[in-house]
Amino acid sequence: MERVRLNFENIQRIVGSDDLWIILLTDEERRNALTVVCDDLTGRQIMLRLKNAKACRHMLPESLLQMVYDPLEMIIVGVFDGQYQVVLMNLQNMVTHRIRLSDAVLLHLITREPIYIEKGLMTMQSSPFDAEATGVSVPINTIDVKRLKQILGNAVEEENYELASQIRDELKRRTKQ
């Protein structure tokens, strides 16, 4: 399996939302970007470490990792129920656990362990990276059902029937799984 190493670029609050953030990850060449929708709690934890990592040294995640740290591998394996899923593997004992990609980003910022994605999945989910862009696109399959229903309502209200149709199809696809 060929894989791509991802780099953390930035995190921003979604305009017009109090509880959602967008994480931007790029491939090493900075040609393609992967966008990740993130909840408020995780977004705040990431921002805390970006603004003052030194102050976080004695927080619980950092303390636990200092005590029991083994080398890790994190690889994005797919999208399930509107969330990227990452397999977290302890390379000492080969124990694995699935976590959300936003949690993997937080872990990456603490440990500096790389995050990988299978090349075909990166090709399917990514968009071209533009460092000067003022907005990003988010793949519809990475948005949870609750938010999709909100977006569907807004699309119908705004008479954006093409978007409404795409969202309706995504919701139907998920209920068949």
JSON list of C-alpha atoms in Angstrom, two decimals, residues 67-145:
[
{"chain": "A", "resi": 67, "resn": "MET", "atom": "CA", "xyz": [5.10, 8.28, 31.09]},
{"chain": "A", "resi": 68, "resn": "VAL", "atom": "CA", "xyz": [3.99, 5.53, 28.71]},
{"chain": "A", "resi": 69, "resn": "TYR", "atom": "CA", "xyz": [5.09, 6.67, 25.27]},
{"chain": "A", "resi": 70, "resn": "ASP", "atom": "CA", "xyz": [5.88, 4.08, 22.65]},
{"chain": "A", "resi": 71, "resn": "PRO", "atom": "CA", "xyz": [6.42, 4.91, 18.98]},
{"chain": "A", "resi": 72, "resn": "LEU", "atom": "CA", "xyz": [3.12, 5.25, 17.13]},
{"chain": "A", "resi": 73, "resn": "GLU", "atom": "CA", "xyz": [1.88, 5.07, 13.59]},
{"chain": "A", "resi": 74, "resn": "MET", "atom": "CA", "xyz": [-1.26, 6.87, 12.45]},
{"chain": "A", "resi": 75, "resn": "ILE", "atom": "CA", "xyz": [-2.84, 6.13, 9.08]},
{"chain": "A", "resi": 76, "resn": "ILE", "atom": "CA", "xyz": [-6.15, 7.35, 7.69]},
{"chain": "A", "resi": 77, "resn": "VAL", "atom": "CA", "xyz": [-8.07, 4.32, 6.50]},
{"chain": "A", "resi": 78, "resn": "GLY", "atom": "CA", "xyz": [-11.35, 5.77, 5.30]},
{"chain": "A", "resi": 79, "resn": "VAL", "atom": "CA", "xyz": [-14.44, 7.84, 5.99]},
{"chain": "A", "resi": 80, "resn": "PHE", "atom": "CA", "xyz": [-17.22, 6.38, 8.14]},
{"chain": "A", "resi": 81, "resn": "ASP", "atom": "CA", "xyz": [-20.38, 8.22, 9.20]},
{"chain": "A", "resi": 82, "resn": "GLY", "atom": "CA", "xyz": [-18.99, 11.55, 8.10]},
{"chain": "A", "resi": 83, "resn": "GLN", "atom": "CA", "xyz": [-15.66, 11.25, 9.91]},
{"chain": "A", "resi": 84, "resn": "TYR", "atom": "CA", "xyz": [-12.18, 10.35, 8.76]},
{"chain": "A", "resi": 85, "resn": "GLN", "atom": "CA", "xyz": [-11.07, 7.27, 10.68]},
{"chain": "A", "resi": 86, "resn": "VAL", "atom": "CA", "xyz": [-7.46, 6.75, 11.66]},
{"chain": "A", "resi": 87, "resn": "VAL", "atom": "CA", "xyz": [-5.84, 3.53, 12.80]},
{"chain": "A", "resi": 88, "resn": "LEU", "atom": "CA", "xyz": [-3.50, 4.32, 15.66]},
{"chain": "A", "resi": 89, "resn": "MET", "atom": "CA", "xyz": [-0.91, 1.58, 16.08]},
{"chain": "A", "resi": 90, "resn": "ASN", "atom": "CA", "xyz": [1.54, 1.10, 18.92]},
{"chain": "A", "resi": 91, "resn": "LEU", "atom": "CA", "xyz": [4.66, -0.05, 17.08]},
{"chain": "A", "resi": 92, "resn": "GLN", "atom": "CA", "xyz": [6.05, -1.84, 20.17]},
{"chain": "A", "resi": 93, "resn": "ASN", "atom": "CA", "xyz": [3.17, -4.26, 20.71]},
{"chain": "A", "resi": 94, "resn": "MET", "atom": "CA", "xyz": [1.21, -3.76, 17.46]},
{"chain": "A", "resi": 95, "resn": "VAL", "atom": "CA", "xyz": [-2.01, -2.96, 19.34]},
{"chain": "A", "resi": 96, "resn": "THR", "atom": "CA", "xyz": [-4.35, -0.84, 17.23]},
{"chain": "A", "resi": 97, "resn": "HIS", "atom": "CA", "xyz": [-7.23, 1.47, 17.98]},
{"chain": "A", "resi": 98, "resn": "ARG", "atom": "CA", "xyz": [-9.43, 3.64, 15.74]},
{"chain": "A", "resi": 99, "resn": "ILE", "atom": "CA", "xyz": [-9.60, 7.36, 16.43]},
{"chain": "A", "resi": 100, "resn": "ARG", "atom": "CA", "xyz": [-10.96, 10.43, 14.67]},
{"chain": "A", "resi": 101, "resn": "LEU", "atom": "CA", "xyz": [-8.59, 12.35, 12.42]},
{"chain": "A", "resi": 102, "resn": "SER", "atom": "CA", "xyz": [-9.01, 15.50, 14.51]},
{"chain": "A", "resi": 103, "resn": "ASP", "atom": "CA", "xyz": [-7.77, 13.53, 17.54]},
{"chain": "A", "resi": 104, "resn": "ALA", "atom": "CA", "xyz": [-4.86, 12.21, 15.48]},
{"chain": "A", "resi": 105, "resn": "VAL", "atom": "CA", "xyz": [-3.92, 15.80, 14.61]},
{"chain": "A", "resi": 106, "resn": "LEU", "atom": "CA", "xyz": [-3.93, 16.68, 18.30]},
{"chain": "A", "resi": 107, "resn": "LEU", "atom": "CA", "xyz": [-1.77, 13.64, 19.04]},
{"chain": "A", "resi": 108, "resn": "HIS", "atom": "CA", "xyz": [0.56, 14.62, 16.19]},
{"chain": "A", "resi": 109, "resn": "LEU", "atom": "CA", "xyz": [1.01, 18.09, 17.67]},
{"chain": "A", "resi": 110, "resn": "ILE", "atom": "CA", "xyz": [1.93, 16.57, 21.03]},
{"chain": "A", "resi": 111, "resn": "THR", "atom": "CA", "xyz": [4.18, 13.71, 19.84]},
{"chain": "A", "resi": 112, "resn": "ARG", "atom": "CA", "xyz": [5.29, 14.90, 16.38]},
{"chain": "A", "resi": 113, "resn": "GLU", "atom": "CA", "xyz": [4.51, 11.40, 15.09]},
{"chain": "A", "resi": 114, "resn": "PRO", "atom": "CA", "xyz": [3.53, 11.58, 11.40]},
{"chain": "A", "resi": 115, "resn": "ILE", "atom": "CA", "xyz": [0.05, 11.04, 10.01]},
{"chain": "A", "resi": 116, "resn": "TYR", "atom": "CA", "xyz": [-0.29, 9.05, 6.79]},
{"chain": "A", "resi": 117, "resn": "ILE", "atom": "CA", "xyz": [-3.10, 8.47, 4.32]},
{"chain": "A", "resi": 118, "resn": "GLU", "atom": "CA", "xyz": [-3.42, 5.80, 1.64]},
{"chain": "A", "resi": 119, "resn": "LYS", "atom": "CA", "xyz": [-2.56, 7.41, -1.70]},
{"chain": "A", "resi": 120, "resn": "GLY", "atom": "CA", "xyz": [-5.83, 6.48, -3.44]},
{"chain": "A", "resi": 121, "resn": "LEU", "atom": "CA", "xyz": [-7.88, 7.93, -0.57]},
{"chain": "A", "resi": 122, "resn": "MET", "atom": "CA", "xyz": [-5.80, 11.11, -0.68]},
{"chain": "A", "resi": 123, "resn": "THR", "atom": "CA", "xyz": [-6.45, 11.41, -4.41]},
{"chain": "A", "resi": 124, "resn": "MET", "atom": "CA", "xyz": [-10.18, 10.93, -3.90]},
{"chain": "A", "resi": 125, "resn": "GLN", "atom": "CA", "xyz": [-10.60, 13.23, -0.88]},
{"chain": "A", "resi": 126, "resn": "SER", "atom": "CA", "xyz": [-8.09, 16.03, -1.47]},
{"chain": "A", "resi": 127, "resn": "SER", "atom": "CA", "xyz": [-8.22, 19.23, -3.45]},
{"chain": "A", "resi": 128, "resn": "PRO", "atom": "CA", "xyz": [-5.38, 21.32, -4.91]},
{"chain": "A", "resi": 129, "resn": "PHE", "atom": "CA", "xyz": [-3.60, 23.34, -2.22]},
{"chain": "A", "resi": 130, "resn": "ASP", "atom": "CA", "xyz": [-3.38, 27.11, -2.60]},
{"chain": "A", "resi": 131, "resn": "ALA", "atom": "CA", "xyz": [-1.54, 28.87, 0.23]},
{"chain": "A", "resi": 132, "resn": "GLU", "atom": "CA", "xyz": [-3.23, 32.16, -0.73]},
{"chain": "A", "resi": 133, "resn": "ALA", "atom": "CA", "xyz": [-6.79, 30.80, -0.81]},
{"chain": "A", "resi": 134, "resn": "THR", "atom": "CA", "xyz": [-9.36, 32.48, 1.40]},
{"chain": "A", "resi": 135, "resn": "GLY", "atom": "CA", "xyz": [-11.63, 29.43, 1.54]},
{"chain": "A", "resi": 136, "resn": "VAL", "atom": "CA", "xyz": [-11.48, 25.66, 1.28]},
{"chain": "A", "resi": 137, "resn": "SER", "atom": "CA", "xyz": [-13.76, 22.92, 0.05]},
{"chain": "A", "resi": 138, "resn": "VAL", "atom": "CA", "xyz": [-14.91, 20.12, 2.32]},
{"chain": "A", "resi": 139, "resn": "PRO", "atom": "CA", "xyz": [-15.85, 16.71, 0.88]},
{"chain": "A", "resi": 140, "resn": "ILE", "atom": "CA", "xyz": [-19.52, 16.07, 1.56]},
{"chain": "A", "resi": 141, "resn": "ASN", "atom": "CA", "xyz": [-18.79, 12.57, 2.89]},
{"chain": "A", "resi": 142, "resn": "THR", "atom": "CA", "xyz": [-16.84, 14.10, 5.82]},
{"chain": "A", "resi": 143, "resn": "ILE", "atom": "CA", "xyz": [-19.80, 16.03, 7.23]},
{"chain": "A", "resi": 144, "resn": "ASP", "atom": "CA", "xyz": [-21.92, 14.38, 9.92]},
{"chain": "A", "resi": 145, "resn": "VAL", "atom": "CA", "xyz": [-25.64, 13.63, 9.38]}
]
